[in-house]
Amino acid sequence: MKALGAWIEDRLGLGPVAAFLAKKEVPCHRHTILYYTGSSILLFLGIQIVTGVLLALYYQPTLAEANASVVRIMTEMPLGWLVRSVHSWSATFMIALVFAHLLGIAFTKAYRKPREATWLTGVLLLGSSLAFGFTGYLLPWDELSLAATKVGTNLPKALPVIGTWLTQVMRAGDDVTGDTITRFFIVHVSVLPLALLAILGVHIFLVQRHGMSAPLEAERDKIKLPWLPFWPNFLLREAGVWFVLLGVLLTVAVFLAPGVGPQADLMAPAPEGIKPEWYFLFMFQTLKLFPARILGLNGELIAMLVMMAGMAAVLFLPFIDDRPFERKGKVITGLAWAGLAYAIGMSIWSLM
Ligand code: HEM
């Protein structure tokens, strides 16, 4: 064993990494539970990659075959219905956890100096995760996925100068067609995974570089916190959380497997009451509330600009909230709660 260890060490030189992990510690306090969110996202990301590769063995991204190949996955591929169900539910769990991770970090202000870049890469990871959801939704090519993609890809059109071009790039033409399926598939299985893994590499590097943040009050009042060794104590606890999550995921996937509607018809009118996935509901409702014209201007454009301003505020939050210990920090926390209440309220409203 020793000789094997030395052989590996001579070739890979992993000694410093092992020494780093042996020394790594995690602070213990009432928000420690938040530290499990990041690793749980990694669990679901792994599941997405494995189940996604299995699905791609059977799926065919063309107008004639997209819907039929999903039906074949569910009826002919060994355990195909379960693989598809796990892929679909794990996507939901992963995005829910990305939101929980972001909110936990936002409300504990863990983005404060020196973790601004960690936050920036995190927002890019959120964007990539949502893009995975958006592109994946079209692939079964049924009535709902076609209608939702038409609405979603129509949004950029409201933007001046580049709007129409953006919509054409997303759709691979003027309308959503078979070419859109192929384009969305390529983005879903190659562009987004490469982008997400590259950004994730930087994110995890920065997390290791800075270590886990201590709570705001502990830093302000210079309170000494108890620390837990990462290896093996914290990692074993994380493994426990993973097993529970895996159990919940499999139970839900077995009992609530998603179906697939009849093949989309390009000539058919949009069905009544279409809704996007739950994570886009608040934007969908916001857009519905804006009138077609506001003071002679295009209402959709104004809605888009308001939402883009909201996204920019989230992206640059660590720089806006640059004095977290002072009054300004408290005002920003209040605004963040208001923003969260708005997003939840709008999502519920859109379902009524
Ligand atoms: C694919 C999505 C993501 C993955 C896999 C991921 C992974 C992780 C992991 C493993 C950690 C260390 C443990 C923990 O704090 O939970 C972490 C920390 C962190 N993440 Fe993420 N993350 C993701 C998305 C995000 C998002 C959306 C944000 C915010 C916009 C974000 C911001 C941060 C910050 C600031 C830390 C440091 C927290 C601290 O030091 O207390 N991450 N992330």
mmCIF file of C-alpha atoms and ligand atoms in Angstrom:
data_model
loop_
_atom_site.group_PDB
_atom_site.id
_atom_site.type_symbol
_atom_site.label_atom_id
_atom_site.label_comp_id
_atom_site.label_asym_id
_atom_site.label_seq_id
_atom_site.Cartn_x
_atom_site.Cartn_y
_atom_site.Cartn_z
ATOM 1 C CA MET A 1 0.000 0.000 0.000
ATOM 2 C CA LYS A 2 2.786 2.352 0.985
ATOM 3 C CA ALA A 3 4.644 1.687 -2.260
ATOM 4 C CA LEU A 4 1.442 2.293 -4.246
ATOM 5 C CA GLY A 5 0.863 5.565 -2.336
ATOM 6 C CA ALA A 6 4.426 6.689 -3.105
ATOM 7 C CA TRP A 7 4.021 5.713 -6.782
ATOM 8 C CA ILE A 8 0.839 7.820 -7.081
ATOM 9 C CA GLU A 9 2.381 10.713 -5.142
ATOM 10 C CA ASP A 10 5.447 10.736 -7.450
ATOM 11 C CA ARG A 11 3.201 11.043 -10.495
ATOM 12 C CA LEU A 12 0.345 13.265 -9.290
ATOM 13 C CA GLY A 13 1.916 15.176 -6.384
ATOM 14 C CA LEU A 14 -1.358 15.314 -4.449
ATOM 15 C CA GLY A 15 0.388 15.686 -1.075
ATOM 16 C CA PRO A 16 -0.391 19.423 -0.689
ATOM 17 C CA VAL A 17 -4.103 18.796 -1.532
ATOM 18 C CA ALA A 18 -4.328 16.039 1.100
ATOM 19 C CA ALA A 19 -2.547 18.285 3.631
ATOM 20 C CA PHE A 20 -4.991 21.107 2.813
ATOM 21 C CA LEU A 21 -8.025 18.841 3.307
ATOM 22 C CA ALA A 22 -6.611 17.470 6.564
ATOM 23 C CA LYS A 23 -6.320 21.035 7.903
ATOM 24 C CA LYS A 24 -9.637 22.372 6.487
ATOM 25 C CA GLU A 25 -12.252 23.314 9.110
ATOM 26 C CA VAL A 26 -15.875 24.481 9.045
ATOM 27 C CA PRO A 27 -17.243 26.956 11.615
ATOM 28 C CA CYS A 28 -20.120 25.722 13.827
ATOM 29 C CA HIS A 29 -22.988 28.147 14.479
ATOM 30 C CA ARG A 30 -26.752 28.386 14.025
ATOM 31 C CA HIS A 31 -26.460 28.817 10.236
ATOM 32 C CA THR A 32 -24.080 25.859 9.707
ATOM 33 C CA ILE A 33 -26.903 23.986 7.965
ATOM 34 C CA LEU A 34 -26.503 26.398 5.029
ATOM 35 C CA TYR A 35 -23.081 24.900 4.306
ATOM 36 C CA TYR A 36 -24.814 21.694 3.193
ATOM 37 C CA THR A 37 -26.635 23.409 0.318
ATOM 38 C CA GLY A 38 -23.579 23.779 -1.948
ATOM 39 C CA SER A 39 -22.542 20.132 -1.695
ATOM 40 C CA SER A 40 -26.156 18.986 -2.148
ATOM 41 C CA ILE A 41 -26.294 20.940 -5.425
ATOM 42 C CA LEU A 42 -23.187 18.998 -6.462
ATOM 43 C CA LEU A 43 -25.013 15.732 -5.726
ATOM 44 C CA PHE A 44 -27.910 16.657 -8.005
ATOM 45 C CA LEU A 45 -25.546 17.982 -10.660
ATOM 46 C CA GLY A 46 -23.819 14.572 -10.695
ATOM 47 C CA ILE A 47 -27.189 12.837 -11.029
ATOM 48 C CA GLN A 48 -28.095 15.175 -13.922
ATOM 49 C CA ILE A 49 -24.904 14.292 -15.764
ATOM 50 C CA VAL A 50 -25.310 10.507 -15.358
ATOM 51 C CA THR A 51 -29.042 10.394 -16.188
ATOM 52 C CA GLY A 52 -28.587 12.976 -18.979
ATOM 53 C CA VAL A 53 -25.942 10.821 -20.705
ATOM 54 C CA LEU A 54 -28.255 7.784 -20.455
ATOM 55 C CA LEU A 55 -31.163 9.743 -21.961
ATOM 56 C CA ALA A 56 -28.949 11.078 -24.766
ATOM 57 C CA LEU A 57 -28.233 7.466 -25.844
ATOM 58 C CA TYR A 58 -31.865 7.178 -26.960
ATOM 59 C CA TYR A 59 -33.096 10.736 -27.541
ATOM 60 C CA GLN A 60 -33.167 12.102 -31.114
ATOM 61 C CA PRO A 61 -33.221 15.903 -31.552
ATOM 62 C CA THR A 62 -35.249 16.176 -34.768
ATOM 63 C CA LEU A 63 -38.761 17.305 -35.636
ATOM 64 C CA ALA A 64 -39.851 13.819 -36.660
ATOM 65 C CA GLU A 65 -38.219 11.882 -33.815
ATOM 66 C CA ALA A 66 -37.999 14.125 -30.710
ATOM 67 C CA ASN A 67 -41.415 13.270 -29.227
ATOM 68 C CA ALA A 68 -41.387 9.664 -30.469
ATOM 69 C CA SER A 69 -37.917 9.032 -29.001
ATOM 70 C CA VAL A 70 -39.081 10.291 -25.579
ATOM 71 C CA VAL A 71 -42.023 7.868 -25.815
ATOM 72 C CA ARG A 72 -39.520 5.090 -26.679
ATOM 73 C CA ILE A 73 -37.345 6.072 -23.698
ATOM 74 C CA MET A 74 -40.374 5.620 -21.452
ATOM 75 C CA THR A 75 -41.646 2.383 -22.953
ATOM 76 C CA GLU A 76 -38.682 0.534 -24.507
ATOM 77 C CA MET A 77 -35.457 1.689 -22.813
ATOM 78 C CA PRO A 78 -34.726 -0.514 -19.749
ATOM 79 C CA LEU A 79 -35.889 1.555 -16.734
ATOM 80 C CA GLY A 80 -36.091 4.502 -19.125
ATOM 81 C CA TRP A 81 -39.185 5.925 -17.402
ATOM 82 C CA LEU A 82 -37.241 6.024 -14.114
ATOM 83 C CA VAL A 83 -34.106 7.561 -15.628
ATOM 84 C CA ARG A 84 -36.260 10.274 -17.227
ATOM 85 C CA SER A 85 -38.202 10.849 -14.020
ATOM 86 C CA VAL A 86 -35.006 11.110 -11.932
ATOM 87 C CA HIS A 87 -33.538 13.561 -14.503
ATOM 88 C CA SER A 88 -36.650 15.709 -14.364
ATOM 89 C CA TRP A 89 -37.049 15.690 -10.558
ATOM 90 C CA SER A 90 -33.345 16.085 -9.889
ATOM 91 C CA ALA A 91 -33.424 19.221 -12.088
ATOM 92 C CA THR A 92 -36.195 20.630 -9.898
ATOM 93 C CA PHE A 93 -34.343 19.712 -6.687
ATOM 94 C CA MET A 94 -31.109 21.183 -8.012
ATOM 95 C CA ILE A 95 -32.669 24.513 -8.978
ATOM 96 C CA ALA A 96 -34.577 24.695 -5.667
ATOM 97 C CA LEU A 97 -31.284 24.131 -3.842
ATOM 98 C CA VAL A 98 -29.461 26.730 -5.948
ATOM 99 C CA PHE A 99 -32.122 29.249 -4.861
ATOM 100 C CA ALA A 100 -31.834 28.092 -1.221
ATOM 101 C CA HIS A 101 -28.019 28.379 -1.432
ATOM 102 C CA LEU A 102 -28.256 31.886 -2.911
ATOM 103 C CA LEU A 103 -30.854 33.065 -0.378
ATOM 104 C CA GLY A 104 -28.916 31.625 2.570
ATOM 105 C CA ILE A 105 -25.781 33.416 1.391
ATOM 106 C CA ALA A 106 -27.681 36.635 0.672
ATOM 107 C CA PHE A 107 -29.363 36.825 4.086
ATOM 108 C CA THR A 108 -26.218 35.903 6.036
ATOM 109 C CA LYS A 109 -24.290 38.351 3.793
ATOM 110 C CA ALA A 110 -21.641 35.697 3.172
ATOM 111 C CA TYR A 111 -20.876 37.537 -0.101
ATOM 112 C CA ARG A 112 -19.074 40.290 1.780
ATOM 113 C CA LYS A 113 -15.370 40.967 1.244
ATOM 114 C CA PRO A 114 -13.393 38.895 0.160
ATOM 115 C CA ARG A 115 -16.123 36.647 -1.351
ATOM 116 C CA GLU A 116 -17.515 39.025 -4.013
ATOM 117 C CA ALA A 117 -16.056 36.967 -6.882
ATOM 118 C CA THR A 118 -17.494 33.767 -5.366
ATOM 119 C CA TRP A 119 -20.921 35.443 -5.503
ATOM 120 C CA LEU A 120 -20.421 36.618 -9.102
ATOM 121 C CA THR A 121 -19.538 33.098 -10.258
ATOM 122 C CA GLY A 122 -22.523 31.846 -8.232
ATOM 123 C CA VAL A 123 -24.948 34.098 -10.104
ATOM 124 C CA LEU A 124 -23.500 32.767 -13.381
ATOM 125 C CA LEU A 125 -24.142 29.236 -12.067
ATOM 126 C CA LEU A 126 -27.744 30.193 -11.303
ATOM 127 C CA GLY A 127 -28.099 31.559 -14.867
ATOM 128 C CA SER A 128 -26.630 28.354 -16.326
ATOM 129 C CA SER A 129 -28.935 26.184 -14.177
ATOM 130 C CA LEU A 130 -32.004 28.135 -15.358
ATOM 131 C CA ALA A 131 -30.790 27.889 -18.964
ATOM 132 C CA PHE A 132 -30.555 24.099 -18.522
ATOM 133 C CA GLY A 133 -34.183 24.101 -17.387
ATOM 134 C CA PHE A 134 -35.322 26.303 -20.276
ATOM 135 C CA THR A 135 -33.553 24.336 -23.025
ATOM 136 C CA GLY A 136 -34.522 20.960 -21.532
ATOM 137 C CA TYR A 137 -38.209 21.893 -21.412
ATOM 138 C CA LEU A 138 -38.476 21.979 -25.227
ATOM 139 C CA LEU A 139 -36.859 18.597 -25.869
ATOM 140 C CA PRO A 140 -39.949 16.303 -25.358
ATOM 141 C CA TRP A 141 -41.562 18.404 -28.117
ATOM 142 C CA ASP A 142 -45.160 18.279 -26.931
ATOM 143 C CA GLU A 143 -47.866 20.955 -27.020
ATOM 144 C CA LEU A 144 -46.772 22.565 -23.746
ATOM 145 C CA SER A 145 -43.057 22.616 -24.464
ATOM 146 C CA LEU A 146 -43.608 24.206 -27.880
ATOM 147 C CA ALA A 147 -45.943 26.901 -26.503
ATOM 148 C CA ALA A 148 -43.670 27.754 -23.534
ATOM 149 C CA THR A 149 -40.594 27.987 -25.790
ATOM 150 C CA LYS A 150 -42.447 30.244 -28.229
ATOM 151 C CA VAL A 151 -43.298 32.637 -25.380
ATOM 152 C CA GLY A 152 -39.812 32.467 -23.834
ATOM 153 C CA THR A 153 -37.903 33.013 -27.074
ATOM 154 C CA ASN A 154 -40.237 35.837 -28.073
ATOM 155 C CA LEU A 155 -39.227 37.957 -25.051
ATOM 156 C CA PRO A 156 -35.896 39.340 -26.353
ATOM 157 C CA LYS A 157 -37.777 40.704 -29.411
ATOM 158 C CA ALA A 158 -38.898 43.663 -27.286
ATOM 159 C CA LEU A 159 -35.269 44.828 -26.930
ATOM 160 C CA PRO A 160 -34.171 47.519 -29.397
ATOM 161 C CA VAL A 161 -31.489 46.835 -32.079
ATOM 162 C CA ILE A 162 -30.459 43.302 -31.033
ATOM 163 C CA GLY A 163 -33.889 41.949 -29.983
ATOM 164 C CA THR A 164 -35.031 40.315 -33.246
ATOM 165 C CA TRP A 165 -31.551 38.953 -33.899
ATOM 166 C CA LEU A 166 -31.417 37.407 -30.398
ATOM 167 C CA THR A 167 -34.753 35.674 -30.942
ATOM 168 C CA GLN A 168 -33.519 34.323 -34.301
ATOM 169 C CA VAL A 169 -30.310 33.032 -32.720
ATOM 170 C CA MET A 170 -32.280 31.241 -29.981
ATOM 171 C CA ARG A 171 -34.801 29.754 -32.424
ATOM 172 C CA ALA A 172 -32.357 29.022 -35.264
ATOM 173 C CA GLY A 173 -34.755 30.951 -37.529
ATOM 174 C CA ASP A 174 -37.805 33.169 -37.317
ATOM 175 C CA ASP A 175 -40.042 30.583 -35.653
ATOM 176 C CA VAL A 176 -39.728 27.667 -33.269
ATOM 177 C CA THR A 177 -39.225 24.652 -35.568
ATOM 178 C CA GLY A 178 -37.314 21.365 -35.768
ATOM 179 C CA ASP A 179 -34.093 23.429 -36.081
ATOM 180 C CA THR A 180 -34.844 24.914 -32.652
ATOM 181 C CA ILE A 181 -34.965 21.415 -31.139
ATOM 182 C CA THR A 182 -31.522 20.628 -32.569
ATOM 183 C CA ARG A 183 -30.112 23.950 -31.381
ATOM 184 C CA PHE A 184 -31.566 23.608 -27.875
ATOM 185 C CA PHE A 185 -30.241 20.042 -27.664
ATOM 186 C CA ILE A 186 -26.674 21.096 -28.540
ATOM 187 C CA VAL A 187 -26.816 23.911 -26.001
ATOM 188 C CA HIS A 188 -28.348 21.596 -23.375
ATOM 189 C CA VAL A 189 -25.859 18.730 -23.748
ATOM 190 C CA SER A 190 -22.619 20.458 -24.688
ATOM 191 C CA VAL A 191 -22.484 24.264 -24.390
ATOM 192 C CA LEU A 192 -24.144 24.545 -20.962
ATOM 193 C CA PRO A 193 -22.369 21.570 -19.326
ATOM 194 C CA LEU A 194 -18.968 22.919 -20.437
ATOM 195 C CA ALA A 195 -19.818 26.453 -19.300
ATOM 196 C CA LEU A 196 -21.256 25.305 -15.971
ATOM 197 C CA LEU A 197 -18.316 23.024 -15.166
ATOM 198 C CA ALA A 198 -15.793 25.751 -16.018
ATOM 199 C CA ILE A 199 -17.567 28.329 -13.828
ATOM 200 C CA LEU A 200 -18.052 25.745 -11.081
ATOM 201 C CA GLY A 201 -14.299 25.055 -11.088
ATOM 202 C CA VAL A 202 -13.619 28.746 -10.369
ATOM 203 C CA HIS A 203 -16.442 28.844 -7.763
ATOM 204 C CA ILE A 204 -15.104 25.846 -5.817
ATOM 205 C CA PHE A 205 -11.533 27.132 -6.085
ATOM 206 C CA LEU A 206 -12.615 30.458 -4.556
ATOM 207 C CA VAL A 207 -14.591 28.696 -1.790
ATOM 208 C CA GLN A 208 -11.445 26.710 -0.873
ATOM 209 C CA ARG A 209 -9.238 29.799 -1.198
ATOM 210 C CA HIS A 210 -11.276 31.839 1.295
ATOM 211 C CA GLY A 211 -12.628 29.048 3.528
ATOM 212 C CA MET A 212 -16.189 29.130 4.875
ATOM 213 C CA SER A 213 -17.397 32.509 6.129
ATOM 214 C CA ALA A 214 -18.282 33.053 9.787
ATOM 215 C CA PRO A 215 -21.618 34.769 10.633
ATOM 216 C CA LEU A 216 -21.747 38.572 10.480
ATOM 217 C CA GLU A 217 -22.116 39.112 14.242
ATOM 218 C CA ALA A 218 -19.256 36.720 15.043
ATOM 219 C CA GLU A 219 -16.978 38.663 12.683
ATOM 220 C CA ARG A 220 -18.103 42.064 14.010
ATOM 221 C CA ASP A 221 -17.826 41.140 17.711
ATOM 222 C CA LYS A 222 -14.706 38.999 17.149
ATOM 223 C CA ILE A 223 -16.408 35.981 18.782
ATOM 224 C CA LYS A 224 -14.334 32.796 18.686
ATOM 225 C CA LEU A 225 -16.455 30.010 17.111
ATOM 226 C CA PRO A 226 -16.013 26.264 17.550
ATOM 227 C CA TRP A 227 -14.650 24.680 14.347
ATOM 228 C CA LEU A 228 -15.396 21.206 12.972
ATOM 229 C CA PRO A 229 -12.729 19.312 10.981
ATOM 230 C CA PHE A 230 -13.853 19.008 7.347
ATOM 231 C CA TRP A 231 -12.307 15.547 7.061
ATOM 232 C CA PRO A 232 -13.859 13.249 8.193
ATOM 233 C CA ASN A 233 -16.460 14.933 10.491
ATOM 234 C CA PHE A 234 -18.129 17.435 8.163
ATOM 235 C CA LEU A 235 -17.854 15.212 5.096
ATOM 236 C CA LEU A 236 -19.589 12.325 6.914
ATOM 237 C CA ARG A 237 -22.436 14.667 7.906
ATOM 238 C CA GLU A 238 -22.684 15.795 4.293
ATOM 239 C CA ALA A 239 -22.856 12.130 3.237
ATOM 240 C CA GLY A 240 -25.787 11.691 5.648
ATOM 241 C CA VAL A 241 -27.606 14.634 4.041
ATOM 242 C CA TRP A 242 -26.918 13.162 0.572
ATOM 243 C CA PHE A 243 -28.456 9.811 1.531
ATOM 244 C CA VAL A 244 -31.618 11.473 2.841
ATOM 245 C CA LEU A 245 -31.917 13.608 -0.314
ATOM 246 C CA LEU A 246 -31.328 10.571 -2.532
ATOM 247 C CA GLY A 247 -34.108 8.718 -0.709
ATOM 248 C CA VAL A 248 -36.533 11.618 -1.186
ATOM 249 C CA LEU A 249 -35.557 11.983 -4.859
ATOM 250 C CA LEU A 250 -36.048 8.303 -5.664
ATOM 251 C CA THR A 251 -39.383 8.157 -3.829
ATOM 252 C CA VAL A 252 -40.740 11.176 -5.686
ATOM 253 C CA ALA A 253 -39.330 9.957 -9.026
ATOM 254 C CA VAL A 254 -40.924 6.511 -8.667
ATOM 255 C CA PHE A 255 -44.371 7.754 -7.610
ATOM 256 C CA LEU A 256 -44.638 10.968 -9.641
ATOM 257 C CA ALA A 257 -43.009 10.143 -12.972
ATOM 258 C CA PRO A 258 -43.683 12.863 -15.588
ATOM 259 C CA GLY A 259 -45.720 11.936 -18.668
ATOM 260 C CA VAL A 260 -45.289 13.194 -22.223
ATOM 261 C CA GLY A 261 -48.015 14.888 -24.251
ATOM 262 C CA PRO A 262 -48.817 14.194 -27.923
ATOM 263 C CA GLN A 263 -46.318 15.501 -30.485
ATOM 264 C CA ALA A 264 -46.380 19.296 -30.893
ATOM 265 C CA ASP A 265 -48.258 20.584 -33.943
ATOM 266 C CA LEU A 266 -46.612 23.660 -35.481
ATOM 267 C CA MET A 267 -49.915 24.742 -37.038
ATOM 268 C CA ALA A 268 -52.088 24.355 -33.923
ATOM 269 C CA PRO A 269 -53.024 27.462 -31.865
ATOM 270 C CA ALA A 270 -51.348 27.860 -28.427
ATOM 271 C CA PRO A 271 -53.230 25.871 -25.753
ATOM 272 C CA GLU A 272 -55.168 27.742 -23.043
ATOM 273 C CA GLY A 273 -53.495 28.646 -19.740
ATOM 274 C CA ILE A 274 -49.914 27.649 -20.568
ATOM 275 C CA LYS A 275 -47.410 28.149 -17.733
ATOM 276 C CA PRO A 276 -43.623 27.892 -17.616
ATOM 277 C CA GLU A 277 -41.682 25.851 -15.025
ATOM 278 C CA TRP A 278 -42.147 27.034 -11.405
ATOM 279 C CA TYR A 279 -38.836 28.944 -11.356
ATOM 280 C CA PHE A 280 -39.953 31.255 -14.181
ATOM 281 C CA LEU A 281 -43.466 31.885 -12.815
ATOM 282 C CA PHE A 282 -42.712 35.211 -11.108
ATOM 283 C CA MET A 283 -41.267 36.673 -14.321
ATOM 284 C CA PHE A 284 -44.191 35.308 -16.320
ATOM 285 C CA GLN A 285 -46.693 36.949 -13.944
ATOM 286 C CA THR A 286 -44.754 40.237 -13.915
ATOM 287 C CA LEU A 287 -44.883 40.349 -17.713
ATOM 288 C CA LYS A 288 -48.611 39.658 -17.702
ATOM 289 C CA LEU A 289 -49.225 42.612 -15.366
ATOM 290 C CA PHE A 290 -47.541 45.173 -17.588
ATOM 291 C CA PRO A 291 -49.960 46.853 -20.028
ATOM 292 C CA ALA A 292 -49.136 46.766 -23.771
ATOM 293 C CA ARG A 293 -48.241 50.467 -23.752
ATOM 294 C CA ILE A 294 -47.003 52.707 -20.930
ATOM 295 C CA LEU A 295 -46.845 56.466 -21.676
ATOM 296 C CA GLY A 296 -46.633 55.659 -25.386
ATOM 297 C CA LEU A 297 -43.750 53.194 -24.871
ATOM 298 C CA ASN A 298 -43.744 49.418 -25.435
ATOM 299 C CA GLY A 299 -44.915 47.895 -22.120
ATOM 300 C CA GLU A 300 -43.052 44.612 -22.725
ATOM 301 C CA LEU A 301 -39.799 46.508 -23.223
ATOM 302 C CA ILE A 302 -40.300 48.370 -19.931
ATOM 303 C CA ALA A 303 -41.072 45.085 -18.133
ATOM 304 C CA MET A 304 -37.889 43.557 -19.590
ATOM 305 C CA LEU A 305 -35.812 46.570 -18.514
ATOM 306 C CA VAL A 306 -37.242 46.429 -14.971
ATOM 307 C CA MET A 307 -36.430 42.718 -14.733
ATOM 308 C CA MET A 308 -32.937 43.239 -16.140
ATOM 309 C CA ALA A 309 -32.346 45.953 -13.528
ATOM 310 C CA GLY A 310 -33.451 43.451 -10.841
ATOM 311 C CA MET A 311 -31.009 40.841 -12.198
ATOM 312 C CA ALA A 312 -28.178 43.405 -12.267
ATOM 313 C CA ALA A 313 -28.959 44.300 -8.619
ATOM 314 C CA VAL A 314 -28.638 40.593 -7.673
ATOM 315 C CA LEU A 315 -25.414 40.198 -9.669
ATOM 316 C CA PHE A 316 -23.753 43.219 -8.087
ATOM 317 C CA LEU A 317 -25.230 42.777 -4.595
ATOM 318 C CA PRO A 318 -21.841 42.440 -2.827
ATOM 319 C CA PHE A 319 -20.763 45.793 -4.310
ATOM 320 C CA ILE A 320 -24.074 47.525 -3.541
ATOM 321 C CA ASP A 321 -24.065 46.144 0.027
ATOM 322 C CA ASP A 322 -20.485 47.227 0.696
ATOM 323 C CA ARG A 323 -21.092 48.260 4.344
ATOM 324 C CA PRO A 324 -22.962 45.235 5.711
ATOM 325 C CA PHE A 325 -22.432 46.204 9.382
ATOM 326 C CA GLU A 326 -23.993 49.668 8.974
ATOM 327 C CA ARG A 327 -27.503 51.079 8.455
ATOM 328 C CA LYS A 328 -27.183 50.752 4.668
ATOM 329 C CA GLY A 329 -26.693 47.000 5.134
ATOM 330 C CA LYS A 330 -29.944 46.750 7.140
ATOM 331 C CA VAL A 331 -31.872 48.685 4.474
ATOM 332 C CA ILE A 332 -30.548 46.309 1.797
ATOM 333 C CA THR A 333 -31.600 43.285 3.890
ATOM 334 C CA GLY A 334 -35.118 44.803 4.101
ATOM 335 C CA LEU A 335 -35.182 45.299 0.324
ATOM 336 C CA ALA A 336 -33.987 41.723 -0.217
ATOM 337 C CA TRP A 337 -36.869 40.411 1.939
ATOM 338 C CA ALA A 338 -39.288 42.571 -0.063
ATOM 339 C CA GLY A 339 -37.868 41.172 -3.331
ATOM 340 C CA LEU A 340 -38.251 37.608 -2.067
ATOM 341 C CA ALA A 341 -41.830 38.248 -0.905
ATOM 342 C CA TYR A 342 -42.586 39.740 -4.345
ATOM 343 C CA ALA A 343 -41.186 36.700 -6.205
ATOM 344 C CA ILE A 344 -43.123 34.240 -4.001
ATOM 345 C CA GLY A 345 -46.326 36.335 -4.158
ATOM 346 C CA MET A 346 -46.159 36.614 -7.954
ATOM 347 C CA SER A 347 -45.508 32.875 -8.345
ATOM 348 C CA ILE A 348 -48.539 32.004 -6.206
ATOM 349 C CA TRP A 349 -50.673 34.549 -8.057
ATOM 350 C CA SER A 350 -49.709 33.070 -11.431
ATOM 351 C CA LEU A 351 -51.110 29.713 -10.298
ATOM 352 C CA MET A 352 -54.530 31.129 -9.342
HETATM 353 C C1 HEM B 1 -24.469 25.021 -9.652
HETATM 354 C C2 HEM B 1 -24.649 25.836 -8.617
HETATM 355 C C3 HEM B 1 -23.718 25.958 -7.403
HETATM 356 C C4 HEM B 1 -22.872 25.030 -6.831
HETATM 357 C C5 HEM B 1 -22.645 23.579 -7.265
HETATM 358 C C6 HEM B 1 -22.247 25.677 -5.692
HETATM 359 C C7 HEM B 1 -21.331 25.058 -4.833
HETATM 360 C C8 HEM B 1 -20.855 25.624 -3.651
HETATM 361 C C9 HEM B 1 -20.167 24.907 -2.600
HETATM 362 C C10 HEM B 1 -19.840 23.400 -2.603
HETATM 363 C C11 HEM B 1 -19.874 25.801 -1.618
HETATM 364 C C12 HEM B 1 -19.212 25.513 -0.245
HETATM 365 C C13 HEM B 1 -20.275 24.979 0.744
HETATM 366 C C14 HEM B 1 -21.475 25.884 0.961
HETATM 367 O O1 HEM B 1 -21.334 27.059 1.354
HETATM 368 O O2 HEM B 1 -22.605 25.432 0.711
HETATM 369 C C15 HEM B 1 -20.341 27.102 -2.059
HETATM 370 C C16 HEM B 1 -20.164 28.299 -1.354
HETATM 371 C C17 HEM B 1 -20.554 29.551 -1.821
HETATM 372 N N1 HEM B 1 -21.383 29.802 -2.904
HETATM 373 FE FE1 HEM B 1 -22.026 28.391 -4.229
HETATM 374 N N2 HEM B 1 -22.681 26.985 -5.606
HETATM 375 C C18 HEM B 1 -23.594 27.189 -6.612
HETATM 376 C C19 HEM B 1 -24.327 28.357 -6.844
HETATM 377 C C20 HEM B 1 -24.151 29.548 -6.136
HETATM 378 C C21 HEM B 1 -24.973 30.721 -6.287
HETATM 379 C C22 HEM B 1 -26.199 30.820 -7.208
HETATM 380 C C23 HEM B 1 -24.428 31.689 -5.454
HETATM 381 C C24 HEM B 1 -24.871 33.108 -5.249
HETATM 382 C C25 HEM B 1 -25.225 33.897 -6.197
HETATM 383 C C26 HEM B 1 -23.287 31.118 -4.779
HETATM 384 C C27 HEM B 1 -22.436 31.774 -3.905
HETATM 385 C C28 HEM B 1 -21.582 31.156 -3.009
HETATM 386 C C29 HEM B 1 -20.803 31.833 -1.963
HETATM 387 C C30 HEM B 1 -20.701 33.357 -1.728
HETATM 388 C C31 HEM B 1 -20.173 30.827 -1.212
HETATM 389 C C32 HEM B 1 -19.271 31.013 0.031
HETATM 390 C C33 HEM B 1 -20.162 30.855 1.270
HETATM 391 C C34 HEM B 1 -19.398 31.049 2.578
HETATM 392 O O3 HEM B 1 -18.188 31.203 2.560
HETATM 393 O O4 HEM B 1 -20.085 31.035 3.621
HETATM 394 N N3 HEM B 1 -23.155 29.807 -5.189
HETATM 395 N N4 HEM B 1 -20.948 26.969 -3.304
#
